[in-house]
Tab-separated table of C-alpha atoms in Angstrom:
chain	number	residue	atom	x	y	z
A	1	UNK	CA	-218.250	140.391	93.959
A	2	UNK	CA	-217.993	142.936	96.850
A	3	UNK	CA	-215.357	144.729	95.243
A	4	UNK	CA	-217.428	144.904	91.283
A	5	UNK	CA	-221.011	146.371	93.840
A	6	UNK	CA	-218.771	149.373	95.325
A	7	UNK	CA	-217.049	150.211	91.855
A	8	UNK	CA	-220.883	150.035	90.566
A	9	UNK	CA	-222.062	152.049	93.313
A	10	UNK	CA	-219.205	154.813	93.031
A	11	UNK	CA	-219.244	155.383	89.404
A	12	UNK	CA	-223.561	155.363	90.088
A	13	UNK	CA	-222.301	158.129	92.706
A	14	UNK	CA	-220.438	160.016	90.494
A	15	UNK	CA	-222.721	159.222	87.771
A	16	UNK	CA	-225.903	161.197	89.790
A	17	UNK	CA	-223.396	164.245	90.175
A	18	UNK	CA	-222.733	164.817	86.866
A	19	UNK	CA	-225.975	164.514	85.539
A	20	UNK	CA	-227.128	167.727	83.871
A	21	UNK	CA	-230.886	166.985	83.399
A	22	UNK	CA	-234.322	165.140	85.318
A	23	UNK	CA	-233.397	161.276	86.061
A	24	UNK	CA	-236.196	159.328	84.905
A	25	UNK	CA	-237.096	155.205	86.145
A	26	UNK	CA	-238.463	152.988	84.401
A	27	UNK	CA	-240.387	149.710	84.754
A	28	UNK	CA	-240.066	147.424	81.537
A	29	UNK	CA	-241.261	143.991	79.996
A	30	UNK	CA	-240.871	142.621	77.250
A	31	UNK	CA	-240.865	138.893	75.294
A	32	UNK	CA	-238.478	138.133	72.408
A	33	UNK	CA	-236.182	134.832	71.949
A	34	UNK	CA	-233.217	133.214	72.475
A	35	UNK	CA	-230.676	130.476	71.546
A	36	UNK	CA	-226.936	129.481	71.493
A	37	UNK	CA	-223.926	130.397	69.079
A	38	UNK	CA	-220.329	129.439	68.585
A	39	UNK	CA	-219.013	126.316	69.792
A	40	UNK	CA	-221.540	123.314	71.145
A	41	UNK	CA	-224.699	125.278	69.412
A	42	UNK	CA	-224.986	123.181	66.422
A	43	UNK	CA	-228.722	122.156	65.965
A	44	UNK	CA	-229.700	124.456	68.886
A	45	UNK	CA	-232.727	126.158	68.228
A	46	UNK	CA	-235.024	129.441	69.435
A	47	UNK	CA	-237.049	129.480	72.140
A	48	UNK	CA	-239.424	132.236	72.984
A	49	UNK	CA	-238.436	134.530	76.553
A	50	UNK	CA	-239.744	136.862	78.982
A	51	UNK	CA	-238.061	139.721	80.334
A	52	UNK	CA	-239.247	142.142	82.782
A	53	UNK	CA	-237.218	144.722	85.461
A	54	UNK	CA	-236.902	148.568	86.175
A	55	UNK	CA	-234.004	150.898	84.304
A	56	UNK	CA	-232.656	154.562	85.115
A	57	UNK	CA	-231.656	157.097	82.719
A	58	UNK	CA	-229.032	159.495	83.703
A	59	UNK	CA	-228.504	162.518	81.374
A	60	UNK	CA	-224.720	163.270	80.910
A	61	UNK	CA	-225.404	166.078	78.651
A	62	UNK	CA	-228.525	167.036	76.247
A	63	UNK	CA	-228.018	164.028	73.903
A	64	UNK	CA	-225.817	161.487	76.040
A	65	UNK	CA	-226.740	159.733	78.922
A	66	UNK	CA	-226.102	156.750	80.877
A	67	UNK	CA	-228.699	153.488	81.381
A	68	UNK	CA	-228.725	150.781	83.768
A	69	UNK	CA	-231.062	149.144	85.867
A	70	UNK	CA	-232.066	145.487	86.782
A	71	UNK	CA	-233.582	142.885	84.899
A	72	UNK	CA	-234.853	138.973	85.130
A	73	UNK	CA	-234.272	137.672	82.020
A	74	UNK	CA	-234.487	134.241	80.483
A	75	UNK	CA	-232.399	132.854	78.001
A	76	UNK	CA	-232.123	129.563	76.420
A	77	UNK	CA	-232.675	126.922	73.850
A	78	UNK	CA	-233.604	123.547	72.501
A	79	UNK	CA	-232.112	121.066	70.910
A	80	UNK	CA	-234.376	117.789	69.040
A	81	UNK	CA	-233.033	114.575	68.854
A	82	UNK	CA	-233.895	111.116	67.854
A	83	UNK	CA	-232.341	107.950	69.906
A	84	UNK	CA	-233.530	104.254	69.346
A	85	UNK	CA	-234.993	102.586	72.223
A	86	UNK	CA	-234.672	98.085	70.834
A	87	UNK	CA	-235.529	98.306	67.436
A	88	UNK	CA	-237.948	101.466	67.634
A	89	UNK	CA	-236.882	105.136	66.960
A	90	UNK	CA	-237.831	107.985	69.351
A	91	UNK	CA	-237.954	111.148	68.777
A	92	UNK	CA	-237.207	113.424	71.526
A	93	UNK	CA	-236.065	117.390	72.725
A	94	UNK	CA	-233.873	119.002	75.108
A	95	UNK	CA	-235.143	122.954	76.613
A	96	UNK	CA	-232.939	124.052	78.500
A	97	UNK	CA	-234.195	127.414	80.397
A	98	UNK	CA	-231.716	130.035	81.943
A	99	UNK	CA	-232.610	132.617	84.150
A	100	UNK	CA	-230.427	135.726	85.029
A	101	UNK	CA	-230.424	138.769	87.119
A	102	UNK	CA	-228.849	140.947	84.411
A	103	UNK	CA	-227.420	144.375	84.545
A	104	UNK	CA	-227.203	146.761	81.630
A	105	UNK	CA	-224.244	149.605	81.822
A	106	UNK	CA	-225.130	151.392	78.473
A	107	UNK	CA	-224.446	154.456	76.413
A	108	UNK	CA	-227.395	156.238	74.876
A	109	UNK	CA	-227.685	158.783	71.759
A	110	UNK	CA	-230.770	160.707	71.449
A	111	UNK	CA	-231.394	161.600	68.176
A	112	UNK	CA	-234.244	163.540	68.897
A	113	UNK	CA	-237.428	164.128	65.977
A	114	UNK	CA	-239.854	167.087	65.614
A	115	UNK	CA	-242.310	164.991	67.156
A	116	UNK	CA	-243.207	164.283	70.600
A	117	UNK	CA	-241.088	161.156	70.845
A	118	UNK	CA	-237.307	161.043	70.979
A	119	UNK	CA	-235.652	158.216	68.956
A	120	UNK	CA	-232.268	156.961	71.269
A	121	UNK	CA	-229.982	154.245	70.100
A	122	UNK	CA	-227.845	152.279	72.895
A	123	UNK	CA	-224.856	150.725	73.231
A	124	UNK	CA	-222.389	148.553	75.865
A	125	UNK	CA	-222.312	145.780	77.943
A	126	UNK	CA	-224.290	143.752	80.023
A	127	UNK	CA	-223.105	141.554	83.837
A	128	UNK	CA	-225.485	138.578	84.755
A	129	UNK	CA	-225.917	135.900	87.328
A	130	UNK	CA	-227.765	132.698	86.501
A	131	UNK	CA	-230.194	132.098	89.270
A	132	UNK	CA	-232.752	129.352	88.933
A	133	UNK	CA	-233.925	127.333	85.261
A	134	UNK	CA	-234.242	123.849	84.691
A	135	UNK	CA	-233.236	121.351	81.445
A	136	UNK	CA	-236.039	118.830	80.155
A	137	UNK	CA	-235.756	115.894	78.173
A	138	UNK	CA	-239.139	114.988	76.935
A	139	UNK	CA	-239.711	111.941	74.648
A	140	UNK	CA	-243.266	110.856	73.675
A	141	UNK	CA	-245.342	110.886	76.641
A	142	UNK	CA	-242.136	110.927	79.114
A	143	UNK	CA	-239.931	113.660	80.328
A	144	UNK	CA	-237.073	113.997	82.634
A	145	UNK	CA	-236.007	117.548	84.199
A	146	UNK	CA	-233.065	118.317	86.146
A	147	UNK	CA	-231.436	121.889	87.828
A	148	UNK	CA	-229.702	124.304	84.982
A	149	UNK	CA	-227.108	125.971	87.440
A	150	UNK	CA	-226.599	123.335	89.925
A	151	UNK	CA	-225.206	119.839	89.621
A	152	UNK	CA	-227.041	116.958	89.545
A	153	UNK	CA	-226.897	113.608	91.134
A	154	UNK	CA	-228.131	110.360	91.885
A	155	UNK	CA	-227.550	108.019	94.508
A	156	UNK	CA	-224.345	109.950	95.382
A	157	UNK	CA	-223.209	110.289	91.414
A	158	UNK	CA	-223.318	113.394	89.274
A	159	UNK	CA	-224.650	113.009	86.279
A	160	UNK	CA	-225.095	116.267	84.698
A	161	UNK	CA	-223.077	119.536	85.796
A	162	UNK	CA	-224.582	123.047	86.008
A	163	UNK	CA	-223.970	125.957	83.363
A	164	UNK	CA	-221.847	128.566	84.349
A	165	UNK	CA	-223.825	131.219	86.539
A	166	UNK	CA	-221.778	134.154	85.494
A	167	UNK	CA	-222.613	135.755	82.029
A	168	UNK	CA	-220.949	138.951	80.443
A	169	UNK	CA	-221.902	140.200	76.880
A	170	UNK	CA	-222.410	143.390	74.593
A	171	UNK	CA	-225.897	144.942	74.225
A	172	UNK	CA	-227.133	147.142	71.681
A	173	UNK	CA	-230.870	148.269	70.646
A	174	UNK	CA	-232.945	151.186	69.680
A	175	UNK	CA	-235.869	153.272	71.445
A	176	UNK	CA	-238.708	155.593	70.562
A	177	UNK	CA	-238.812	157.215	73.789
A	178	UNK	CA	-242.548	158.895	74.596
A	179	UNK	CA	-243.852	161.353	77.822
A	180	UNK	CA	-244.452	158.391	79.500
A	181	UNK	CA	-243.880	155.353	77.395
A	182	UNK	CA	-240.595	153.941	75.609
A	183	UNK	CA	-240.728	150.986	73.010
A	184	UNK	CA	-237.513	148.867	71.780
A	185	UNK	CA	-235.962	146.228	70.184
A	186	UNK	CA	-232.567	145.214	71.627
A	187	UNK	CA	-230.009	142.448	70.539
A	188	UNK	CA	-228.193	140.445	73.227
A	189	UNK	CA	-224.743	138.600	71.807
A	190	UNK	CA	-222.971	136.965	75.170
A	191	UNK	CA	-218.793	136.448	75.501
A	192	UNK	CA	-218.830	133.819	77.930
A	193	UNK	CA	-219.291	130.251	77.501
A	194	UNK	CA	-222.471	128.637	79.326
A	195	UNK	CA	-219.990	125.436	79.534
A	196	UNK	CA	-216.127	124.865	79.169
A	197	UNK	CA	-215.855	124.690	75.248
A	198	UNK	CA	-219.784	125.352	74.967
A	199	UNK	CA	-221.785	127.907	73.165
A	200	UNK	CA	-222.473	131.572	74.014
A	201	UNK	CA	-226.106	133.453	74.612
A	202	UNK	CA	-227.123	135.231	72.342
A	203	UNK	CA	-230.615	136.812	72.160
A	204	UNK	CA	-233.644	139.389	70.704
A	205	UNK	CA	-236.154	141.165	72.571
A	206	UNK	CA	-238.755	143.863	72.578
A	207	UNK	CA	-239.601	145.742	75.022
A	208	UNK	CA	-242.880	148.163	76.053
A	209	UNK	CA	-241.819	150.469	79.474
A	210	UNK	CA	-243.703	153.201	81.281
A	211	UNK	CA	-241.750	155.765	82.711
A	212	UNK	CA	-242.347	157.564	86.437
């Protein structure tokens, strides 16, 4: 971990040297939703997010520059279910909320219009640590909730192991990028598994930031 913050904070270095143009900041939120793919995600569902954090845009050159920033975002989904408890079938649903610190390293195109907005399209990866959610099982008028990172036990016996903290994926989206104002729509599709032979994150948001 110490050695991936100085390679971000050298190529950040390097990054502010080379930039040609003004740096702007930005503050963002946003809502969109989430689920799983690939292995472990059949009959996982959507479930709506948040996302909210500040961004930098460093111009390379007059249509390239370089994004990154820090977000909170929350990923997820549910899964329903139906068990029998004697003779009697319940119907019941697991949510299970993640919540990451999430950094973007991204390549962005500005198109540019003969308005006065810029349209920019963006493209790379994104690093994230999982830092606090929690899984529910609700059944009628009963639920049960339990840490989504950590492990959890009772009376000195695990009975459900945390998700992996550590996610890694590709993002891409697309901006109209006002004086002060930016709105997007970006698509999150994770590499890492959540679990050992699990699914993958994957998820859509959009986005509303003001820029300073």
């Amino acid at each position: 971990m110490k050695k991936l913050v100085l390679i971000l904070v050298c190529a950040m270095s390097a990054l502010f040297a080379t930039a040609q143009t003004k740096i702007t900041w930005n503050a963002e939120v946003g809502i969109g939703t989430s689920m799983w793919m690939g292995d472990g995600s059949d009959g996982s569902k959507a479930i709506f997010n948040p996302r909210v954090g500040v961004g930098i845009d460093i111009p390379l050159t007059g249509l390239v520059s370089f994004k990154t920033g820090l977000h909170w975002v929350s990923k997820g989904a549910k899964i329903n279910f139906d068990t029998s408890v004697g003779e009697q079938s319940v119907d019941g649903k697991l949510k299970v909320n993640q919540n990451y610190l999430q950094v973007p390293l991204l390549a962005s195109f500005h198109l540019g219009t003969n308005k006065n907005f810029d349209v920019v399209l963006s493209g790379g990866f994104y690093l994230a640590c999982g830092v606090s959610g929690k899984r529910e099982i609700s059944a009628d008028d009963l639920s049960i909730s339990w840490s989504t990172f950590k492990d959890s036990s009772l009376s000195g016996t695990t009975f459900s192991q945390g998700l992996r903290r550590f996610d890694a994926g590709v993002q891409i989206g697309g901006a109209l990028d006002f004086t002060n104002w930016t709105v997007g729509l970006n698509g999150e599709f994770g590499l890492c598994k959540i679990v050992e032979n699990g699914p993958r994150n994957l998820g859509f948001y959009a986005t509303v930031g003001y820029k300073f």
